[in-house]
C-alpha positions as semicolon CSV with decimal commas, in nm:
position;residue;x (nm);y (nm);z (nm)
1;M;5,534;-1,736;-0,478
2;A;5,548;-2,004;-0,699
3;D;5,370;-2,241;-0,425
4;K;5,006;-2,181;-0,469
5;S;4,927;-2,401;-0,166
6;S;4,635;-2,290;0,053
7;E;4,891;-2,201;0,293
8;S;5,024;-1,953;0,066
9;L;4,707;-1,800;-0,046
10;L;4,554;-1,736;0,275
11;P;4,793;-1,466;0,383
12;V;4,716;-1,275;0,066
13;A;4,358;-1,318;0,110
14;R;4,364;-1,205;0,478
15;M;4,594;-0,893;0,371
16;Y;4,304;-0,791;0,105
17;Y;3,984;-0,884;0,260
18;V;4,044;-0,856;0,608
19;Q;4,325;-0,590;0,666
20;G;4,194;-0,377;0,372
21;E;4,511;-0,361;0,198
22;T;4,547;-0,265;-0,178
23;M;4,672;-0,511;-0,445
24;D;4,983;-0,265;-0,493
25;A;5,069;-0,267;-0,116
26;I;5,057;-0,648;-0,118
27;A;5,248;-0,667;-0,441
28;H;5,516;-0,444;-0,266
29;H;5,520;-0,630;0,042
30;L;5,558;-1,014;-0,101
31;N;5,800;-0,850;-0,398
32;V;5,556;-0,968;-0,674
33;S;5,347;-0,774;-0,948
34;R;5,012;-0,663;-0,902
35;S;4,866;-0,912;-1,150
36;T;5,017;-1,201;-0,935
37;V;4,837;-1,069;-0,636
38;S;4,523;-1,047;-0,873
39;R;4,564;-1,400;-0,971
40;L;4,638;-1,511;-0,618
41;L;4,288;-1,377;-0,504
42;K;4,079;-1,516;-0,778
43;E;4,238;-1,866;-0,713
44;A;4,148;-1,814;-0,334
45;R;3,806;-1,743;-0,429
46;D;3,793;-2,040;-0,667
47;R;3,922;-2,297;-0,407
48;G;3,670;-2,157;-0,155
49;L;3,896;-1,995;0,071
50;V;3,720;-1,664;0,006
51;R;3,357;-1,634;-0,011
52;V;3,208;-1,300;-0,102
53;T;2,844;-1,236;0,013
54;I;2,658;-0,913;-0,106
55;V;2,395;-0,791;0,125
56;D;2,103;-0,619;-0,056
57;P;1,934;-0,371;0,187
58;E;1,645;-0,363;-0,049
59;R;1,617;-0,731;-0,091
60;P;1,395;-0,789;0,206
61;L;1,136;-0,522;0,064
62;G;1,172;-0,707;-0,276
63;R;1,106;-1,050;-0,114
64;M;0,777;-0,916;0,033
65;A;0,670;-0,724;-0,285
66;D;0,699;-1,072;-0,457
67;L;0,503;-1,247;-0,204
68;F;0,225;-0,987;-0,242
69;Q;0,226;-1,018;-0,619
70;R;0,225;-1,398;-0,578
71;Y;-0,082;-1,441;-0,337
72;F;-0,277;-1,138;-0,408
73;N;-0,157;-1,041;-0,772
74;V;-0,103;-0,661;-0,642
75;T;0,204;-0,443;-0,721
76;A;0,346;-0,363;-0,359
77;H;0,508;-0,024;-0,318
78;I;0,677;-0,090;0,011
79;V;0,789;0,221;0,215
80;Q;1,069;0,191;0,484
81;V;0,992;0,386;0,783
82;R;1,221;0,346;1,091
83;P;1,090;0,102;1,370
84;G;0,901;0,225;1,649
85;A;0,774;0,540;1,437
86;S;0,443;0,705;1,550
87;S;0,121;0,611;1,356
88;V;0,112;0,972;1,224
89;F;0,478;0,988;1,114
90;R;0,423;0,621;0,939
91;L;0,107;0,745;0,777
92;D;0,280;1,060;0,647
93;Q;0,578;0,866;0,488
94;V;0,321;0,637;0,314
95;S;0,115;0,912;0,209
96;R;0,443;1,074;0,024
97;T;0,495;0,770;-0,186
98;A;0,148;0,747;-0,268
99;A;0,101;1,098;-0,370
100;D;0,416;1,061;-0,606
101;L;0,277;0,735;-0,744
102;L;-0,066;0,899;-0,816
103;A;0,099;1,189;-0,987
104;S;0,266;0,941;-1,246
105;T;-0,064;0,769;-1,299
106;V;-0,321;1,028;-1,365
107;Q;-0,305;1,141;-1,744
108;D;-0,517;1,384;-1,945
109;S;-0,870;1,324;-1,952
110;D;-0,882;1,058;-1,674
111;T;-1,183;1,035;-1,411
112;L;-1,014;0,956;-1,079
113;G;-1,225;0,832;-0,793
114;V;-1,127;0,905;-0,444
115;A;-1,242;0,750;-0,138
116;W;-1,257;1,000;0,158
117;G;-1,083;0,931;0,459
118;T;-0,810;0,980;0,729
119;T;-0,550;0,828;0,452
120;T;-0,661;0,995;0,134
121;S;-0,674;1,318;0,351
122;A;-0,304;1,281;0,417
123;I;-0,216;1,199;0,058
124;A;-0,365;1,523;-0,084
125;A;-0,123;1,723;0,156
126;H;0,159;1,616;-0,038
127;L;0,010;1,635;-0,401
128;R;0,208;1,855;-0,620
129;P;0,038;2,055;-0,913
130;R;0,052;1,906;-1,261
131;D;-0,063;2,075;-1,561
132;L;-0,316;1,827;-1,717
133;H;-0,627;1,861;-1,896
134;G;-0,982;1,725;-1,875
135;V;-0,931;1,539;-1,551
136;T;-1,248;1,476;-1,334
137;V;-1,214;1,373;-0,951
138;I;-1,519;1,204;-0,821
139;G;-1,604;1,053;-0,476
140;L;-1,621;0,696;-0,463
141;N;-1,848;0,693;-0,149
142;G;-2,105;0,928;-0,012
143;G;-2,008;1,137;0,299
144;A;-2,295;1,270;0,482
145;N;-2,427;1,137;0,813
146;H;-2,701;1,176;1,048
147;Q;-2,576;1,450;1,250
148;T;-2,376;1,662;0,992
149;T;-2,364;1,686;0,620
150;G;-2,015;1,542;0,621
151;L;-1,995;1,715;0,253
152;P;-1,739;2,005;0,343
153;Y;-1,500;1,749;0,485
154;V;-1,530;1,521;0,175
155;G;-1,570;1,813;-0,058
156;S;-1,237;1,974;0,078
157;I;-1,055;1,640;-0,007
158;L;-1,195;1,619;-0,354
159;H;-1,117;1,978;-0,413
160;R;-0,747;1,936;-0,318
161;F;-0,732;1,661;-0,568
162;A;-0,905;1,840;-0,858
163;E;-0,676;2,125;-0,778
164;A;-0,348;1,941;-0,815
165;F;-0,462;1,798;-1,128
166;N;-0,609;2,089;-1,295
167;G;-0,950;1,927;-1,298
168;Q;-1,289;1,951;-1,174
169;E;-1,453;1,770;-0,872
170;Q;-1,786;1,590;-0,890
171;L;-1,922;1,542;-0,526
172;L;-2,123;1,222;-0,455
173;A;-2,395;1,428;-0,252
174;L;-2,528;1,107;-0,066
175;P;-2,503;1,004;0,297
176;A;-2,244;0,749;0,359
177;F;-2,513;0,503;0,463
178;F;-2,898;0,499;0,419
179;D;-3,120;0,432;0,700
180;D;-3,322;0,166;0,487
181;P;-3,201;-0,050;0,209
182;A;-3,526;0,023;0,008
183;T;-3,449;0,425;0,019
184;R;-3,099;0,332;-0,146
185;E;-3,272;0,121;-0,404
186;A;-3,512;0,409;-0,468
187;M;-3,214;0,669;-0,511
188;W;-3,030;0,469;-0,735
189;R;-3,342;0,467;-0,986
190;E;-3,331;0,868;-1,017
191;Q;-3,171;0,997;-1,314
192;S;-2,955;1,230;-1,160
193;T;-2,794;0,945;-0,916
194;Q;-2,775;0,733;-1,207
195;H;-2,550;0,986;-1,401
196;I;-2,303;1,044;-1,137
197;L;-2,286;0,665;-1,071
198;G;-2,191;0,623;-1,458
199;V;-1,932;0,867;-1,399
200;R;-1,784;0,707;-1,091
201;G;-1,815;0,366;-1,277
202;N;-1,611;0,510;-1,555
203;C;-1,321;0,594;-1,320
204;R;-0,971;0,480;-1,500
205;V;-0,786;0,525;-1,145
206;A;-0,929;0,470;-0,791
207;L;-0,741;0,564;-0,480
208;F;-0,855;0,434;-0,145
209;G;-0,767;0,345;0,212
210;V;-0,857;0,055;0,431
211;G;-1,045;0,144;0,720
212;G;-1,004;-0,079;1,047
213;L;-1,258;-0,128;1,312
214;H;-0,997;-0,167;1,578
215;S;-0,686;0,030;1,434
216;E;-0,446;0,257;1,655
217;L;-0,519;0,556;1,418
218;Q;-0,903;0,536;1,394
219;S;-1,058;0,558;1,059
220;H;-1,278;0,861;1,018
221;V;-1,615;0,642;0,951
222;Y;-1,571;0,475;1,283
223;A;-1,494;0,818;1,470
224;S;-1,729;1,061;1,336
225;N;-2,094;0,942;1,395
226;Y;-2,142;0,768;1,096
227;L;-2,222;0,433;1,256
228;S;-2,446;0,385;1,592
229;E;-2,357;0,147;1,859
230;D;-2,589;-0,084;1,734
231;D;-2,417;-0,088;1,388
232;L;-2,070;-0,120;1,540
233;R;-2,205;-0,422;1,757
234;E;-2,376;-0,604;1,484
235;L;-2,045;-0,601;1,294
236;R;-1,853;-0,707;1,552
237;D;-2,083;-1,000;1,570
238;L;-2,045;-1,066;1,189
239;R;-1,672;-1,075;1,224
240;V;-1,618;-0,755;1,028
241;V;-1,268;-0,635;1,043
242;G;-1,297;-0,301;0,845
243;D;-1,384;-0,145;0,506
244;V;-1,282;-0,032;0,175
245;C;-1,495;0,272;0,055
246;T;-1,743;0,242;0,366
247;V;-1,851;-0,105;0,256
248;M;-1,761;-0,366;0,521
249;I;-1,552;-0,662;0,484
250;R;-1,414;-0,977;0,670
251;E;-1,085;-1,088;0,691
252;D;-1,187;-1,363;0,441
253;G;-1,278;-1,098;0,206
254;S;-1,630;-1,189;0,209
255;F;-1,868;-0,869;0,210
256;R;-2,216;-0,959;0,023
257;D;-2,397;-1,079;0,325
258;I;-2,314;-0,829;0,555
259;P;-2,662;-0,603;0,617
260;L;-2,487;-0,282;0,676
261;N;-2,362;-0,304;0,288
262;D;-2,724;-0,293;0,166
263;R;-2,745;0,068;0,299
264;A;-2,408;0,163;0,211
265;T;-2,335;0,426;-0,109
266;G;-1,950;0,315;-0,177
267;M;-1,824;0,104;-0,462
268;T;-1,819;-0,258;-0,358
269;P;-1,520;-0,465;-0,422
270;R;-1,671;-0,625;-0,711
271;E;-1,750;-0,281;-0,876
272;L;-1,410;-0,147;-0,796
273;Q;-1,257;-0,435;-0,988
274;S;-1,409;-0,294;-1,308
275;I;-1,163;0,006;-1,275
276;P;-0,818;-0,052;-1,460
277;R;-0,581;0,094;-1,188
278;R;-0,681;0,074;-0,827
279;I;-0,436;0,225;-0,569
280;C;-0,498;0,102;-0,202
281;V;-0,286;0,301;0,070
282;V;-0,275;0,169;0,402
283;T;-0,043;0,177;0,702
284;G;-0,066;0,051;1,078
285;L;0,000;-0,301;1,227
286;S;-0,352;-0,300;1,355
287;K;-0,492;-0,294;1,031
288;A;-0,323;-0,661;0,912
289;S;-0,673;-0,802;0,949
290;P;-0,872;-0,568;0,707
291;I;-0,602;-0,531;0,465
292;L;-0,589;-0,910;0,421
293;G;-0,988;-0,881;0,372
294;A;-0,923;-0,615;0,134
295;L;-0,674;-0,792;-0,081
296;R;-0,851;-1,106;-0,054
297;A;-1,157;-0,930;-0,177
298;G;-0,938;-0,822;-0,499
299;V;-0,987;-0,467;-0,450
300;A;-0,644;-0,339;-0,555
301;T;-0,389;-0,343;-0,845
302;D;-0,139;-0,155;-0,614
303;L;-0,067;-0,131;-0,248
304;V;0,117;0,126;-0,094
305;I;0,231;0,008;0,269
306;D;0,489;0,059;0,526
307;Q;0,751;-0,218;0,571
308;E;0,630;-0,322;0,924
309;T;0,254;-0,332;0,845
310;A;0,354;-0,548;0,503
311;R;0,547;-0,766;0,710
312;S;0,240;-0,827;1,007
313;V;-0,001;-0,857;0,690
314;L;0,228;-1,162;0,539
315;T;0,292;-1,313;0,876
316;R;-0,087;-1,345;0,973
317;M;-0,172;-1,474;0,631
318;K;0,113;-1,727;0,647
319;P;0,284;-1,782;0,990
320;G;0,622;-1,879;0,965
321;I;0,655;-1,724;0,615
322;R;1,023;-1,645;0,537
323;L;1,062;-1,297;0,445
324;I;1,420;-1,260;0,384
C-alpha cells in the first residue's frame, strides 16, 4: 500500500463509505495497520475522492426562522407537523408548543393579556399549572355581540389561563364592536373603563392568534354573529384579510383607515407594540395573507407557526424565495 495513487485509494474508500466495512476489517483484508487505513481515508477526502455531506433535518426550519427574523424582526418557533394533517391536528400541535413557550415566559407579578378566539382556547387546553404569585390575566379585546353577551366564552378562556398561572382574571366586559364610534369614545372616557384599559396597557406578555376572513378553520369572530353581512361585505371591499385582537388588517399591514376599527375594542397593532413580549400563534395555509398583514403591522415579537404555514407565508411574501 505504499502507492497512494487514486487507484489505490478508491478501493479503501469504497470498502469504508459504500460497503460499510470497519477500519479493522479493511486493515485485516489488506494486511496493513488500522492507522494506515485511517491515513488512506483522510487522503481520499483531502484529494476530493470522498465528499462528506451532512444533512441536518432541522436546517430548513432554521432557514425559515432566519428569514422571519430578517424580514419581520420576530423569533419564529416553527413546529413540524406531518404533511397533509388536518387543520384540527395542526392547531393542536402548534398550541402545545405555544403553551410550553408561554409557560416559560410568564413570571411572578406579570400581567398577561389574552385575546379570545379559537387559537387561544386551544392553547388553554395544554397549559400545565405553575405555582406563580401575583399574576393577572386580562382580555385584550371585548367579547360581547348583539345576539349574546359572549362573556361566558371569553371568561372561560381567561379563567383557564389564570388558573394555570395561579393568578386572577380581569374580564374586559365590553362588546367586541360598538354600534357607533361615538359610543366607544364615550365609554373610553369612563373612569372604570380607563382603569381596565390601564391594566391592559401595562401587560408584559400578550398572547393572540390571527383571524382569517377566509380560513378553513373559521375564526370565532367571523363564525359567531359578531359581524353583519354588511360588515363582511365592507371588509371585502376594503381588501381586509383578517384581524388581530378583532382589529381588522390588510395584507400590507395597514389598519388605521378601516371604519370598523373605530368601533373595535381590541388593542390596535400600534398599542400592542408597547407590550414587551408578544406571542402570536397561528396555523392554516389559508391564513398566509392575514399572517403577512399581522407581521407587517409589527404585532409580534414571537411567532409560533407550523412548518407548512410558515413556508406558505414566506413564499407569498417573496415568490421563488429559497427555503432550504
